[in-house]
PDB file of C-alpha atoms in Angstrom:
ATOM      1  CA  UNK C   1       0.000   0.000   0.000  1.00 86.00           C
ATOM      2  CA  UNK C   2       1.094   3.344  -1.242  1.00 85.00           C
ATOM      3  CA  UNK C   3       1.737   6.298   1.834  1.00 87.00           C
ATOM      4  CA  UNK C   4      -0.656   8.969   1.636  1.00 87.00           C
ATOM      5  CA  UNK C   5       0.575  12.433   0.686  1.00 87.00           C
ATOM      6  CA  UNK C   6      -0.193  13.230   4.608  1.00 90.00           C
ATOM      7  CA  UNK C   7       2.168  10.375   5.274  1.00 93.00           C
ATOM      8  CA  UNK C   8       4.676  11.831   2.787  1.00 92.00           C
ATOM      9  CA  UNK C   9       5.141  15.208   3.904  1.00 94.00           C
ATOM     10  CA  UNK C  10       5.096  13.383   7.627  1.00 96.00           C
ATOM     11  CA  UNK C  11       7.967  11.394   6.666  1.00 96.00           C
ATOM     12  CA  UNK C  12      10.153  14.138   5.224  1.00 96.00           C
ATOM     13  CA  UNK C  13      11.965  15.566   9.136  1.00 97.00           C
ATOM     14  CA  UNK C  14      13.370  11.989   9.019  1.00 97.00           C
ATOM     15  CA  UNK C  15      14.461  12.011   5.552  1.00 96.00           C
ATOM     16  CA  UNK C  16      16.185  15.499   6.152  1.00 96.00           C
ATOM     17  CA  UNK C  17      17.661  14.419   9.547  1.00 96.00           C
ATOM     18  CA  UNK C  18      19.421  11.181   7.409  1.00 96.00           C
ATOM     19  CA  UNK C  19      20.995  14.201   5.405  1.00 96.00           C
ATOM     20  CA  UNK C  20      21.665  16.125   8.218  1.00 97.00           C
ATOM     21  CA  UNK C  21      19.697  19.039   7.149  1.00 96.00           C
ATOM     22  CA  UNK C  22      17.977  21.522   9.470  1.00 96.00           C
ATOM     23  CA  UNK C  23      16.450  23.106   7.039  1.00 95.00           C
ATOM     24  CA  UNK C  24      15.481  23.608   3.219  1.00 94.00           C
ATOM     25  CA  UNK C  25      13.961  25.840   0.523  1.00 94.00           C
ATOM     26  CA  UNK C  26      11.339  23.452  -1.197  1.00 92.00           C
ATOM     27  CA  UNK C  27      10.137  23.367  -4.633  1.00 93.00           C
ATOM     28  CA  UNK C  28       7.379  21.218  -5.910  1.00 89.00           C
ATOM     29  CA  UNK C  29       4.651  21.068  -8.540  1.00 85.00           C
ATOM     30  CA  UNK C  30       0.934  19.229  -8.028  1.00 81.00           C
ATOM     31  CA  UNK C  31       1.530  16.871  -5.562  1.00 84.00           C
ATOM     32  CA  UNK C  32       4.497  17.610  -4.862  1.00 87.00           C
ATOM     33  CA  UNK C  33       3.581  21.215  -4.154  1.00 87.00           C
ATOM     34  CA  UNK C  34       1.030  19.987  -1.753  1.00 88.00           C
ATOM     35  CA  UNK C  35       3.529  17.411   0.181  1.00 91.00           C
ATOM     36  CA  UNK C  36       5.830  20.489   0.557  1.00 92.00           C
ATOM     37  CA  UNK C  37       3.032  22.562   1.871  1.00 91.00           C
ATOM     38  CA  UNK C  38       1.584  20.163   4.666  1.00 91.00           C
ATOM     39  CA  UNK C  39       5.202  19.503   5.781  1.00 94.00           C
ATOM     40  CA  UNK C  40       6.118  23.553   5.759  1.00 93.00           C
ATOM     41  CA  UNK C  41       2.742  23.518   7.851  1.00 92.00           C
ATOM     42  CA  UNK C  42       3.834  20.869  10.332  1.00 93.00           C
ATOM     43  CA  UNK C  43       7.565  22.182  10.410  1.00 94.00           C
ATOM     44  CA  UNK C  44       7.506  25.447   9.798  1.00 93.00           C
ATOM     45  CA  UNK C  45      11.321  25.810  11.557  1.00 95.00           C
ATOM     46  CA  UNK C  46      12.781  23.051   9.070  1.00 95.00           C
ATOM     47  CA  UNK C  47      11.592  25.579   5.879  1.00 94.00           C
ATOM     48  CA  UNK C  48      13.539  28.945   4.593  1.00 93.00           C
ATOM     49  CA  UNK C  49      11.299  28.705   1.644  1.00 92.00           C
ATOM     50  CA  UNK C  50       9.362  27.126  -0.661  1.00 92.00           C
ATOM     51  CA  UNK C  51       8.653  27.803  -5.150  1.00 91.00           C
ATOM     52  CA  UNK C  52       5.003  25.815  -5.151  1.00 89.00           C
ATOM     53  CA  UNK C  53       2.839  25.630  -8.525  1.00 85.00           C
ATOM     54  CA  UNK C  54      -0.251  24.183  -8.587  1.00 77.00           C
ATOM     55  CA  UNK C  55      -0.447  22.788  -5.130  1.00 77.00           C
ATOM     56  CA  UNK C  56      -4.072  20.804  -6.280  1.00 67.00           C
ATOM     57  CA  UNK C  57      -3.106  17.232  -6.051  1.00 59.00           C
ATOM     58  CA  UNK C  58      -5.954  16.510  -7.962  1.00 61.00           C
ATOM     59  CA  UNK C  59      -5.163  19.052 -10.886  1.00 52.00           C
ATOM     60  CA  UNK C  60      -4.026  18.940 -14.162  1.00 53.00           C
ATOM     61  CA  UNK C  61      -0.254  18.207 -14.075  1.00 57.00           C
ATOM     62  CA  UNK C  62       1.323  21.557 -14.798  1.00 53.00           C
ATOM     63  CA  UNK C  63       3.544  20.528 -17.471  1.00 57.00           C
ATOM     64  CA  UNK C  64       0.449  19.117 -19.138  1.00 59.00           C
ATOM     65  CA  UNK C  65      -1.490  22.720 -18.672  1.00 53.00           C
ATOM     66  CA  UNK C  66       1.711  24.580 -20.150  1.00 57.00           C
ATOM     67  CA  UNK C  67       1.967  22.697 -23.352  1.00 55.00           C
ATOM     68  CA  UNK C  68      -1.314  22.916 -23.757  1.00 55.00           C
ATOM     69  CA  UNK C  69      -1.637  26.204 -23.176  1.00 54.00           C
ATOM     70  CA  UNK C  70       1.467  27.561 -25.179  1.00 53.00           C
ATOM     71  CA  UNK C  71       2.674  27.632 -28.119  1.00 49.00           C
ATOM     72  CA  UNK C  72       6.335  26.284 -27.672  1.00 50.00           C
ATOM     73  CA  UNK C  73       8.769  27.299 -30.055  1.00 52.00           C
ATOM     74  CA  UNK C  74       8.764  30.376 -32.224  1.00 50.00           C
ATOM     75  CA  UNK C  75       5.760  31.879 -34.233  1.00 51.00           C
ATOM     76  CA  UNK C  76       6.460  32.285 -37.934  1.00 54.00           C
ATOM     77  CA  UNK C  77       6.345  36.584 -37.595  1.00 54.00           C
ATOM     78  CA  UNK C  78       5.683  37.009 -34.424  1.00 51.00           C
ATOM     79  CA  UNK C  79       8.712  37.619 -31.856  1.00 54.00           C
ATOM     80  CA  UNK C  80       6.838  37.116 -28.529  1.00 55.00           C
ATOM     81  CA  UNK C  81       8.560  36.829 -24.827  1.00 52.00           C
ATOM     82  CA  UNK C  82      10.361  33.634 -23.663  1.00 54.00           C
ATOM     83  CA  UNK C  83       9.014  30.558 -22.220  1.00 57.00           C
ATOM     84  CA  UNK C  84       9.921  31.638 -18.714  1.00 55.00           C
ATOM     85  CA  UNK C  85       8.722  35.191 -19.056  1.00 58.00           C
ATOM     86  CA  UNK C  86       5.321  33.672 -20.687  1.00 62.00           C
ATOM     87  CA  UNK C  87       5.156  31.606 -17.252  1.00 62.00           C
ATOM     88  CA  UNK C  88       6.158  34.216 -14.867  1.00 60.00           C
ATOM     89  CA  UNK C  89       3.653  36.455 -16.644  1.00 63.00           C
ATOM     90  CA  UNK C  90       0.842  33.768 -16.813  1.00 64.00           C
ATOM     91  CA  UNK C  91       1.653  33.050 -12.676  1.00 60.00           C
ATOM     92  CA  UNK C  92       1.349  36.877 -11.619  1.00 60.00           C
ATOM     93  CA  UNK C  93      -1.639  37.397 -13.981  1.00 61.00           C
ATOM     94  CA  UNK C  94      -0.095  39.913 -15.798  1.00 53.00           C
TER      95      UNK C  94
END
């Protein structure tokens, strides 16, 4: 039987203690957004930060929303802003 996501972010103090870690700056997509979340809830001392997108474990996978979202590569004519600036833009609703 497979841990819960609960049970996930529950197990990561242990995993950072076998690295001797005290603390980390998480980032994580879907469900791993939302792992990283209930652990920075549970430990908030063990977290300097955390770079979460789309913390719905039940969503659409991110990478799956992007490609279909964009347009990847370059438009014949068009000179548009890169990938990353398209994403920041898209995040900040700009």
């Amino acid at each position: 039987m497979y841990p819960s996501m609960d049970q996930l972010a529950e197990m990561l103090p242990g995993v950072l203690h076998q690295f001797g870690l005290k603390s980390v700056i998480g980032m994580g997509t879907g469900a791993g957004a939302y792992i990283l979340t209930r652990f920075a809830l549970n430990n908030p001392e063990m977290v300097e930060g955390l770079v979460l997108i789309n913390v719905n474990p039940c969503a659409e996978r991110w990478m799956d929303w992007a490609a279909s979202t964009w347009v990847w590569g370059p438009r014949p004519g068009r000179r548009g802003p890169s990938m990353h600036v398209a994403v920041c833009r898209s995040l900040l609703g700009e």
